Coordinates of C-alpha atoms and ligand atoms in Angstrom, one line a residue:
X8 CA 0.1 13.5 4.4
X9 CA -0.1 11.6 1.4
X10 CA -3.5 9.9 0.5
X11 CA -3.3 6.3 2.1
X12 CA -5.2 3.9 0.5
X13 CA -4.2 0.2 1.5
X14 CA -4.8 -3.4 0.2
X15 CA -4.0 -5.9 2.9
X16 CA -4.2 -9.7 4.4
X17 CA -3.9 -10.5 7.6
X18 CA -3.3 -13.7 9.2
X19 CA -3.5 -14.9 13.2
X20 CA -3.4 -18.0 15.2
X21 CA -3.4 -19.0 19.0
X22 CA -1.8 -21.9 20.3
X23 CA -0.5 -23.9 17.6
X24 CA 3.3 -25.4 18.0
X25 CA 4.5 -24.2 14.3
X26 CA 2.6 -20.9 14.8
X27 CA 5.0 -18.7 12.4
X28 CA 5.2 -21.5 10.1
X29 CA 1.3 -21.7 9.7
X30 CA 1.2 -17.4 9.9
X31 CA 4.2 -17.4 6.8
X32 CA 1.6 -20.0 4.9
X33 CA -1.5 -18.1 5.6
X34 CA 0.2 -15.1 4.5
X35 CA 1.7 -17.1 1.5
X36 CA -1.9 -18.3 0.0
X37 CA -3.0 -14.5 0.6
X38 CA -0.2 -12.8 -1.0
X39 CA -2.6 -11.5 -3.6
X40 CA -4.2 -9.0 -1.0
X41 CA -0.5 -7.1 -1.0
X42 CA 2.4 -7.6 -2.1
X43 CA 4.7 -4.3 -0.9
X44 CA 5.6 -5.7 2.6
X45 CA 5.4 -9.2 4.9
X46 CA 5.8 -9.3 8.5
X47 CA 5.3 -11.6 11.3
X48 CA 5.1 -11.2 15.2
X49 CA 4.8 -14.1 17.3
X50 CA 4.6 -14.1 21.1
X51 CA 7.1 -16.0 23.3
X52 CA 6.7 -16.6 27.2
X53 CA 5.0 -12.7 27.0
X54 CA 7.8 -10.9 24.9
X55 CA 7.4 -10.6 21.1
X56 CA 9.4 -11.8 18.3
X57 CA 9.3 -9.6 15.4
X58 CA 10.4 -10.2 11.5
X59 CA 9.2 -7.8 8.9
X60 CA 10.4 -6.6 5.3
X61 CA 10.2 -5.1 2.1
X62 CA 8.9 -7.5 -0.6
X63 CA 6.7 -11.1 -1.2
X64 CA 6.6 -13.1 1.5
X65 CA 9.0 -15.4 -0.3
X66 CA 11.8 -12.9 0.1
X67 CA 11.2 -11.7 3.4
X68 CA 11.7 -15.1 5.4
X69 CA 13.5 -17.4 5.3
X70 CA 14.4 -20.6 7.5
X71 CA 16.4 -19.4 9.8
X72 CA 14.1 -16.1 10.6
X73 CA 10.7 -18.8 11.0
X74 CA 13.5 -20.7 13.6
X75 CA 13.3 -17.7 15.3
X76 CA 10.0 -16.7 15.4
X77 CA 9.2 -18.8 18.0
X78 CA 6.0 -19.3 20.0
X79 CA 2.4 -20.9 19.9
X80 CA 0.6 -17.5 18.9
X81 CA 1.5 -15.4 16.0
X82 CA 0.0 -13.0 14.0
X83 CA 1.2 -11.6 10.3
X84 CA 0.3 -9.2 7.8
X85 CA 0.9 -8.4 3.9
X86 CA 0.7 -5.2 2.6
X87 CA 0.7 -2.8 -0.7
X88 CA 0.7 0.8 0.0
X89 CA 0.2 3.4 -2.8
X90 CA 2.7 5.7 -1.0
X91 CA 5.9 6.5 -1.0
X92 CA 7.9 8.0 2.4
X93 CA 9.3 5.6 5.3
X94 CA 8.1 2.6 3.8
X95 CA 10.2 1.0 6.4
X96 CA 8.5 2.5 9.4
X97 CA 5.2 1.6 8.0
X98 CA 5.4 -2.4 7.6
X99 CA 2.9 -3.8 9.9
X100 CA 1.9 -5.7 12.2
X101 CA 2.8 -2.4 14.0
X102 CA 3.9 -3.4 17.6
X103 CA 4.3 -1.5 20.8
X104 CA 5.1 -2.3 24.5
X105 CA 2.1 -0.5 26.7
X106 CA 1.6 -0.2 30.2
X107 CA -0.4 -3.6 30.0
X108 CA 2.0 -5.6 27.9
X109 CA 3.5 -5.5 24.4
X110 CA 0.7 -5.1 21.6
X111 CA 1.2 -6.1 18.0
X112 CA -1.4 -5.0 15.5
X113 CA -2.4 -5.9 11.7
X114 CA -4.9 -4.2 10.5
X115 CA -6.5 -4.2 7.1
X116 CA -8.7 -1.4 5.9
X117 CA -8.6 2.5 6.2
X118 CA -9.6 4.6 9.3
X119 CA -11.0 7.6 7.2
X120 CA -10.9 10.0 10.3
X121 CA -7.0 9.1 10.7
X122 CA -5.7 12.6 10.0
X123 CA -8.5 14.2 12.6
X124 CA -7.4 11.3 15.3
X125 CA -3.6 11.9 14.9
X126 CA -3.9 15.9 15.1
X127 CA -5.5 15.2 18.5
X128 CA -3.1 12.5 19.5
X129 CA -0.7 15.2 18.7
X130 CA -1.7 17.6 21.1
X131 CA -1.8 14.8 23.6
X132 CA 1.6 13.9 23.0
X133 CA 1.6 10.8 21.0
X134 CA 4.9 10.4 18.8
X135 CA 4.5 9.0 15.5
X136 CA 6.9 6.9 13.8
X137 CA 5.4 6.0 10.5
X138 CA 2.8 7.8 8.3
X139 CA -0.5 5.0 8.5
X140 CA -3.7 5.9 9.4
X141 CA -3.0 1.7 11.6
X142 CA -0.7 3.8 14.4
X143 CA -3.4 5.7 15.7
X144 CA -5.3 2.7 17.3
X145 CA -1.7 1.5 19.2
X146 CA -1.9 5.0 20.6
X147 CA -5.4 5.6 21.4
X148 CA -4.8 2.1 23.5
X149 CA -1.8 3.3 25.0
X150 CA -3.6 6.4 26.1
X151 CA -6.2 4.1 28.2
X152 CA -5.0 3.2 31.9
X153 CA -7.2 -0.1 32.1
X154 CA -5.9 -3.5 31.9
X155 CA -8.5 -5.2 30.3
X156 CA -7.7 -5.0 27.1
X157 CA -11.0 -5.7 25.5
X158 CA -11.8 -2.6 27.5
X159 CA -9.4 -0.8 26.1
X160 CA -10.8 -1.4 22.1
X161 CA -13.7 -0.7 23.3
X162 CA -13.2 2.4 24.4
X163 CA -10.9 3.1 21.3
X164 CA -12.6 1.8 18.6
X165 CA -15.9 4.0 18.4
X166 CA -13.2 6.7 17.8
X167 CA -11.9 5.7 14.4
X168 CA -14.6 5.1 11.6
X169 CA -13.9 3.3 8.4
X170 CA -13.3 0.0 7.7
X171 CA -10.9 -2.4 9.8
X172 CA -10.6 -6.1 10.1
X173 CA -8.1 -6.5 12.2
X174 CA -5.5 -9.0 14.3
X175 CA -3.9 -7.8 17.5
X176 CA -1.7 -9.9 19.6
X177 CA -1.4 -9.1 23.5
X178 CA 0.6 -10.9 25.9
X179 CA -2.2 -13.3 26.7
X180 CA -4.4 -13.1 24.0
X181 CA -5.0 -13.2 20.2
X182 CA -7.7 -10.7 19.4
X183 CA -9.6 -10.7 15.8
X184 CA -12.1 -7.4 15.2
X185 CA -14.2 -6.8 12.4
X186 CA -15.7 -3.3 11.8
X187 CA -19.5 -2.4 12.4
X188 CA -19.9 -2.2 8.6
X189 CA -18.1 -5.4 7.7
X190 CA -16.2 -4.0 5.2
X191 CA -13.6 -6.1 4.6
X192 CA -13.6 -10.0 5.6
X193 CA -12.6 -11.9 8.5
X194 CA -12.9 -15.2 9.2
X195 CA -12.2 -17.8 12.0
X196 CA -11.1 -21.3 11.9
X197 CA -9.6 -24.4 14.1
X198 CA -6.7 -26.3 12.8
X199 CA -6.2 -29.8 14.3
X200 CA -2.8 -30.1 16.1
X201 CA -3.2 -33.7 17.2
X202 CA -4.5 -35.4 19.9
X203 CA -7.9 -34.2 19.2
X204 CA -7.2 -30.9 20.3
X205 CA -6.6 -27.6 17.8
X206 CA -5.3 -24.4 17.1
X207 CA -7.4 -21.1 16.5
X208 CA -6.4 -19.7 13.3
X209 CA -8.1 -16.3 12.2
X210 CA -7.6 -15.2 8.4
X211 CA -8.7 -12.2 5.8
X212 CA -9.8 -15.5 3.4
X213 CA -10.6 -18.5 3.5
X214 CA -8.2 -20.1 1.0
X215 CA -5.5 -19.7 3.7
X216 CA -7.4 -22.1 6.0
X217 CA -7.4 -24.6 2.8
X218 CA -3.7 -24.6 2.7
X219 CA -2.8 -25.5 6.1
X220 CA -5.7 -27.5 6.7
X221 CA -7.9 -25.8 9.2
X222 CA -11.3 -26.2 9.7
X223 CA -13.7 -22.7 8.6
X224 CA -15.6 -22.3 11.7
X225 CA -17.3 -18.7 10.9
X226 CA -17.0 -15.6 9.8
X227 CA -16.1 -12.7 12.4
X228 CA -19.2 -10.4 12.4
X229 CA -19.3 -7.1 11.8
X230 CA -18.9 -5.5 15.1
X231 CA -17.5 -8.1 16.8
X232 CA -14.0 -8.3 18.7
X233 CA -13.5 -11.8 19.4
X234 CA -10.5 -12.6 21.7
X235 CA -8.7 -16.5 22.0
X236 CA -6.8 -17.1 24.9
X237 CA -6.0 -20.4 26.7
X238 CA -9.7 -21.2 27.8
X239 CA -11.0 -20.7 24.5
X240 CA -12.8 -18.3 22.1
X241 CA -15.0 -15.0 23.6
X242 CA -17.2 -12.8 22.0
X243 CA -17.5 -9.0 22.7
X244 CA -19.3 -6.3 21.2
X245 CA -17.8 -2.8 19.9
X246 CA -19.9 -0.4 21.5
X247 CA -21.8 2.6 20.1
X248 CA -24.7 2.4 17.7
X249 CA -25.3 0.0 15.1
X250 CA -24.3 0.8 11.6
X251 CA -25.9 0.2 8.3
X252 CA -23.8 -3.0 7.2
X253 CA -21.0 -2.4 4.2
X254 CA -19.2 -5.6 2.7
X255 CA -16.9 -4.5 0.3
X256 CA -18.0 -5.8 -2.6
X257 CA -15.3 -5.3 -4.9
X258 CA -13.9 -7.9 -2.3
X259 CA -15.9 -10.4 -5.2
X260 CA -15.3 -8.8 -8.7
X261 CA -12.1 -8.6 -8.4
X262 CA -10.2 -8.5 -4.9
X263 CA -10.5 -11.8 -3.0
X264 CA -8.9 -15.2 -4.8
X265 CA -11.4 -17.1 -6.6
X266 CA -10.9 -20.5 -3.9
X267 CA -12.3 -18.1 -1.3
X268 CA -15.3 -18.0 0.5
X269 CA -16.1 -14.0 1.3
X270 CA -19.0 -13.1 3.2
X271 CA -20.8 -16.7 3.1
X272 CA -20.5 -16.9 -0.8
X273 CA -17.9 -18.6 -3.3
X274 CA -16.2 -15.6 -4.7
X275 CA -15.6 -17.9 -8.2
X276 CA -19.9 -18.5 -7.8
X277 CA -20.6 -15.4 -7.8
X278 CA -18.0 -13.9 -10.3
X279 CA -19.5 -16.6 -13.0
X280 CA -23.3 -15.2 -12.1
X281 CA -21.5 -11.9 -13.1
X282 CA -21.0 -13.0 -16.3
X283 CA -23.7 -14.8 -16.5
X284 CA -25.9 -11.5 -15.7
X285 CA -23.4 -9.3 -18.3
X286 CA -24.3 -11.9 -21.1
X287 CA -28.2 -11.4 -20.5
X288 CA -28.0 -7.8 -19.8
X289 CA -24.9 -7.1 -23.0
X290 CA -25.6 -9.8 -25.6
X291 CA -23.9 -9.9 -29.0
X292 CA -23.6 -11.7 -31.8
X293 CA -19.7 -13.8 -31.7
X294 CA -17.8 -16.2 -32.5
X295 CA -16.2 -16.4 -29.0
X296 CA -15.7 -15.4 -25.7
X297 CA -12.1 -14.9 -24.4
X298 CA -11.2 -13.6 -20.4
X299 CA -8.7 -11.2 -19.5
X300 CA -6.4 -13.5 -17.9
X301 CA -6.6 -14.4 -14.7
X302 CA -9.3 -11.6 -13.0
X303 CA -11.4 -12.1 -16.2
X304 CA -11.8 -15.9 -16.2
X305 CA -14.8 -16.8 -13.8
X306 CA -16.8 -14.2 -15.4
X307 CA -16.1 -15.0 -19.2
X308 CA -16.9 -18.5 -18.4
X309 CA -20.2 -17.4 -16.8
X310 CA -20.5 -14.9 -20.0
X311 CA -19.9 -18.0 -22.4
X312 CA -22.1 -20.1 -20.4
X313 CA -25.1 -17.7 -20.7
X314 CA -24.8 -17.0 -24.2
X315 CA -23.5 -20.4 -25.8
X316 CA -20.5 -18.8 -27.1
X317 CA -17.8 -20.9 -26.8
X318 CA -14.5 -20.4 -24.3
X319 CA -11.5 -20.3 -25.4
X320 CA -8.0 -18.7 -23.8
X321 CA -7.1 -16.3 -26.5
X322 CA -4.9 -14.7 -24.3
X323 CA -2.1 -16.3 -22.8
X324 CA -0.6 -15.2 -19.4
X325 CA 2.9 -15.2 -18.2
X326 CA 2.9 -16.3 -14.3
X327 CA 6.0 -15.3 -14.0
X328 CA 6.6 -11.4 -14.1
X329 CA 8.6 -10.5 -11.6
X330 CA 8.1 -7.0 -10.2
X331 CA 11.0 -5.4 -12.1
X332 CA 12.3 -6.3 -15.9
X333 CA 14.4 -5.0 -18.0
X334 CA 13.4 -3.7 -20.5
X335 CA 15.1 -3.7 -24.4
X336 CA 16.8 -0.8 -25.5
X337 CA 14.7 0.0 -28.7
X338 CA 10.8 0.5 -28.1
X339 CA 8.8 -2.4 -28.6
X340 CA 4.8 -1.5 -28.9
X341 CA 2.7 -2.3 -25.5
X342 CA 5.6 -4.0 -24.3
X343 CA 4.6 -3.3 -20.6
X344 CA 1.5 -5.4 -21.3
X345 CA 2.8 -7.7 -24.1
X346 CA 5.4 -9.3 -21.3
X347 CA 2.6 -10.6 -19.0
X348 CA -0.2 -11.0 -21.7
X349 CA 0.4 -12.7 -25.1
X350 CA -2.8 -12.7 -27.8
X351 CA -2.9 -16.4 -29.9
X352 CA -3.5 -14.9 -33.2
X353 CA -4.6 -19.0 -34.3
X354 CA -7.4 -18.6 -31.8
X355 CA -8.8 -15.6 -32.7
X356 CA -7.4 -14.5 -36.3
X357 CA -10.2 -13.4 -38.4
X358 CA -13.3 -14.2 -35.2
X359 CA -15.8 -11.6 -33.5
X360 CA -14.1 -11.6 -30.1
X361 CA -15.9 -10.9 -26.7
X362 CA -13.4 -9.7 -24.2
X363 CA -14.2 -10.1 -20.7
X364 CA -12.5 -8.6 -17.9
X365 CA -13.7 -7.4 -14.2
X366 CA -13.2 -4.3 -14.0
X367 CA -11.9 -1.4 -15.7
X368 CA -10.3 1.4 -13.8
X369 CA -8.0 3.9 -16.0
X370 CA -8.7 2.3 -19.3
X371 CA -5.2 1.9 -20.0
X372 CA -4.5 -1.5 -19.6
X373 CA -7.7 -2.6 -22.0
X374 CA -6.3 -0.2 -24.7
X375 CA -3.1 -1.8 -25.0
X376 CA -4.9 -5.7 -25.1
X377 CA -7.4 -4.7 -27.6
X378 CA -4.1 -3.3 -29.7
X379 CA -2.6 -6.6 -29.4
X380 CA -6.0 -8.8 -29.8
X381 CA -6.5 -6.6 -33.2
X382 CA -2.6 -6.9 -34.1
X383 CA -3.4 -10.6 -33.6
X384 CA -5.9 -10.7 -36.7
X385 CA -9.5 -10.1 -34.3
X386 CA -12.3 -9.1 -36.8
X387 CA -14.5 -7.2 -34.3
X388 CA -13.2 -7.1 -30.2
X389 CA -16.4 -6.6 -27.9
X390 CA -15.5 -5.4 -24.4
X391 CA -17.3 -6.4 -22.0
X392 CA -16.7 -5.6 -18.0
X393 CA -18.4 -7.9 -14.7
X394 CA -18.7 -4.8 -12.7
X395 CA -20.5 -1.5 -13.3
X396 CA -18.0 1.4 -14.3
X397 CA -15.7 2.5 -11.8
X398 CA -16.4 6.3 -11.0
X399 CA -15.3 6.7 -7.0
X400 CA -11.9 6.1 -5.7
X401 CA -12.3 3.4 -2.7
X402 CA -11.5 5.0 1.1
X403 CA -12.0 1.6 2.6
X404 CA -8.8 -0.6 2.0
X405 CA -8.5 -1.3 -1.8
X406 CA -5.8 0.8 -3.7
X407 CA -7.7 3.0 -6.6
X408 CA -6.5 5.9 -8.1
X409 CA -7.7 9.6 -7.5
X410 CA -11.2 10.3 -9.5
X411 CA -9.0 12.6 -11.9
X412 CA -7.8 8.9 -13.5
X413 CA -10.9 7.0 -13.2
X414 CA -12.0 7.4 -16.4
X415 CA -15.3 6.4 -16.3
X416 CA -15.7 9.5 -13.8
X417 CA -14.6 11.5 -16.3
X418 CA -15.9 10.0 -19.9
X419 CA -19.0 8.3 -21.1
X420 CA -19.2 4.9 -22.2
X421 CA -19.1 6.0 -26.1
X422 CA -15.9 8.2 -25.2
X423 CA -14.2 5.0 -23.0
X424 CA -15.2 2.8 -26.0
X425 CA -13.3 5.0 -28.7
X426 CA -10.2 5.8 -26.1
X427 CA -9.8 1.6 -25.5
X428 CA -10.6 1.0 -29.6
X429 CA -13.5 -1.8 -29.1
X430 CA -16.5 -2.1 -31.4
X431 CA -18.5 -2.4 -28.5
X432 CA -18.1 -1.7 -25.0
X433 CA -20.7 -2.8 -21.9
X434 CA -20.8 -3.1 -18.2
X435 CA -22.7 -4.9 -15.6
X436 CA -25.5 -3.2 -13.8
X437 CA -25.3 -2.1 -10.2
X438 CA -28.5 -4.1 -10.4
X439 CA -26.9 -7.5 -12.0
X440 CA -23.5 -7.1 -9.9
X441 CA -26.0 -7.5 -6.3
X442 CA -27.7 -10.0 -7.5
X443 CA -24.9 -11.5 -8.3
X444 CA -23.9 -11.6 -5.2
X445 CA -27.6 -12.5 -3.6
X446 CA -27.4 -8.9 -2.1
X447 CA -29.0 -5.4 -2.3
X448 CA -27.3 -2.0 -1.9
X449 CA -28.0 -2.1 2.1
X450 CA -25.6 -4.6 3.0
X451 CA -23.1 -3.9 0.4
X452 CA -20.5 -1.2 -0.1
X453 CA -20.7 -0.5 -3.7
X454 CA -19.4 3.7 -3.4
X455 CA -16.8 2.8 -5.9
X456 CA -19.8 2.2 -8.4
X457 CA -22.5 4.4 -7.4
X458 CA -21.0 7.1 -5.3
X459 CA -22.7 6.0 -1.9
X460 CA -20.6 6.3 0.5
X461 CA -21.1 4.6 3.8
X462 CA -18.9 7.1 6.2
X463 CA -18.5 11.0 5.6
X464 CA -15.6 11.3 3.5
X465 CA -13.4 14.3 3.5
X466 CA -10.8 13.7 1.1
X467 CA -7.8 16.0 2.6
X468 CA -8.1 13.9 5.5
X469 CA -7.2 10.9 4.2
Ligands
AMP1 P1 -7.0 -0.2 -16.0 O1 -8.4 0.0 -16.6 O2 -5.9 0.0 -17.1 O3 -6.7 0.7 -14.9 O4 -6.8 -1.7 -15.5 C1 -7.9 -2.5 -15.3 C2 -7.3 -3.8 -14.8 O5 -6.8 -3.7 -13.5 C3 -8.4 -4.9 -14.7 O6 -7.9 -6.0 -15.4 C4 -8.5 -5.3 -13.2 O7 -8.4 -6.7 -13.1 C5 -7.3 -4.7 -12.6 N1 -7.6 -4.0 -11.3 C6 -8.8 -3.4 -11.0 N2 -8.7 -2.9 -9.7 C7 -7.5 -3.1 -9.3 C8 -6.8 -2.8 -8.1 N3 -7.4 -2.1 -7.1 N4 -5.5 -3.1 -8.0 C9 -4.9 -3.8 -9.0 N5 -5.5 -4.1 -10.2 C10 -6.7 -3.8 -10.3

């Protein structure tokens, strides 16, 4: 297997007339989370309706597939996978038809144990069709005789470990589950359909609520499988022990959209404090601060607020890079970056630049901006990141590359500074990114920072 590392959205919502329609808009305002593959099951007098595809959820419906997807429940799911194979077989919400009904599933997050579950499964005589770590919970349901479906989960869920947030769709139910750690986010809100009464719509972020116009009504807890049927919402508890709790928090330097509430706090707050924090922790003398554009933004306007440098977008992005160009036949330098990023040599000809971005993960991309900020006339470019340097790869849902390629597992800061070609080069502290986020290392998964891991991780089984 090849390693499975997914970034993910996931969208449901129970009794609503345009159910599809609001599940292709909540899936539209969270098309950040992934971007590989769409789909959409809704649920129709007990049988499912399913439309899934290869691409942005733009391209994968259109009008006459919503028409189709009819029903008052729905759930959808975007997706980016680092791996190649049956792609196809892969797109989720994965759905089934099991001895208690058909089952439809999105799921975002990593079940670290996936390889160890599906061996048994195996041996049991589960066929799989696709290669995702997702699969093993349809068939660890399938195996269960009960028809209580809450049962069911929670019989099956103490068997996988790692994160999930999850959506599943049963023939009379719309079920939303949020890991023990609360890794990733999950939140639950009621959209009004008229007449005073509303829909329940469950979401991976809150700015999807904000586009169709549902109310937030809380956060799904860690732990907690909540189920919405006809009579209302239910709350039930996944058995076993309690866990130490985990929120991603990557989820706020650099995952979740700004608009977002994640885990109770404004994601753009606490990126800003982030900067705020890197100013007082990595000051330097400047003429100006300038964000990488967009992931940098909220922090370098926390950075410039803290240290009285002024703002200014010295960097320019294109919004419009599709996910294929073509490129021109003779080599133009940093080409790959100069297409979506464009230095204003008027801004910052002849200035002391600070450069903020969020994070910085190979090294690569930085080293081609600060080429083109210095091209652009820069006297002296200061890089400065909102996050502590990245030396774990994630096992929990975000998409990072192998340790071999983080470079700050491999480099120290003086090395990453002369590879990316900045005068000076700092990072937030582990210390300034929690209390950034009003947290401490107890509640919050940090492992791709500080090596912690929450679960045991063997690598060859993920
Ligand atoms: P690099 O250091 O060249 O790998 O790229 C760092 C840039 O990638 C930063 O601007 C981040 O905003 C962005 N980034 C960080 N983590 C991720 C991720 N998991 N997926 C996509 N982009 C990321």
């Amino acid at each position: 297997m090849h390693s499975w590392h997914e970034e993910c959205a996931i969208f449901g919502t129970w009794g609503d007339p345009e159910a599809s329609r609001m599940t292709y808009l909540g899936l539209y305002a969270q098309q950040h989370r992934g971007q590989e593959s769409s789909g959409i099951v809704s649920l129709h007098e007990g049988a499912q309706i399913v439309h899934k595809g290869m691409g942005l959820v733009g391209d994968v419906f259109h009008e006459s597939d919503l028409q189709r997807l009819v029903g008052t429940a729905a759930i959808g799911h975007n997706r980016y996978s680092t791996t190649g194979g049956s792609l196809q077989d892969n797109i989720q919400p994965l759905s089934a038809e099991l001895l208690n009904g058909p089952v439809a599933i999105g799921h975002n997050g990593n079940f670290v144990n996936a390889q160890a579950v599906r061996d048994e499964l195996k041996k049991k005589g589960s066929i799989f069709q696709g290669t995702n770590d997702t699969e093993c919970l349809l068939h660890l349901l399938a195996h269960n005789r009960s028809d209580d479906m809450i049962k069911c989960l929670q019989e099956a869920l103490p068997q996988l470990v790692g994160a999930y947030s999850l959506v599943i769709l049963t023939k009379d139910k719309l079920i939303a589950i949020r890991d023990p750690f609360g890794f990733r986010p999950l939140v639950l809100g009621q959209r009004p359909i008229g007449d005073g009464s509303f829909s329940w719509v469950v979401a991976s972020e809150t700015c999807a609520f904000d586009l169709i116009g549902a109310k937030f009504v809380r956060e799904v807890e860690p732990g907690e499988i909540v189920s919405i049927d006809n009579k209302g919402a239910h709350s039930a508890r996944i058995l076993g022990k309690p866990q130490r709790l985990a929120k991603c928090v990557f989820e706020h330097v650099y995952f979740a959209r700004p608009d977002s509430q994640v885990f109770g706090l404004s994601v753009y707050e606490s990126r800003k404090r982030m900067g705020e924090i890197l100013a007082i922790e990595n000051p330097v003398p400047a003429d100006m601060v300038v964000p990488v554009p967009d992931s940098g933004v909220p922090a370098a306007i926390g950075y410039s607020r803290q240290s009285g440098l002024p703002f200014e977008l010295g960097i320019i992005r294109n919004h419009y890079i599709g996910r294929t160009f073509i490129q021109p036949s003779q080599s133009i330098r940093s080409f790959g970056v100069k297409i979506k990023l464009n230095p204003q040599s008027e801004v910052i000809r002849g200035k002391r630049v600070v450069v903020v971005d969020d994070s910085l993960v190979r090294g690569t991309t930085s080293q081609k901006i600060i080429r083109l900020i210095r091209a652009a006339g820069a006297k002296e470019v200061h890089f400065r990141i909102a996050s502590p340097p990245t030396t774990g790869p994630c096992y929990y849902g975000v998409d990072t590359p192998r340790k071999s390629q983080l470079i700050a597992a491999q480099h120290s800061i003086e090395e990453i500074r002369e590879f990316i070609d900045a005068d000076t080069l700092s990072y937030l502290s582990v210390e300034g990114m929690m209390k950034a986020v009003h947290g401490s290392e107890k509640e919050f998964c940090a492992a791709c920072f500080d090596g912690n891991y929450p679960t045991p991780i063997n690598e060859e089984n993920i």
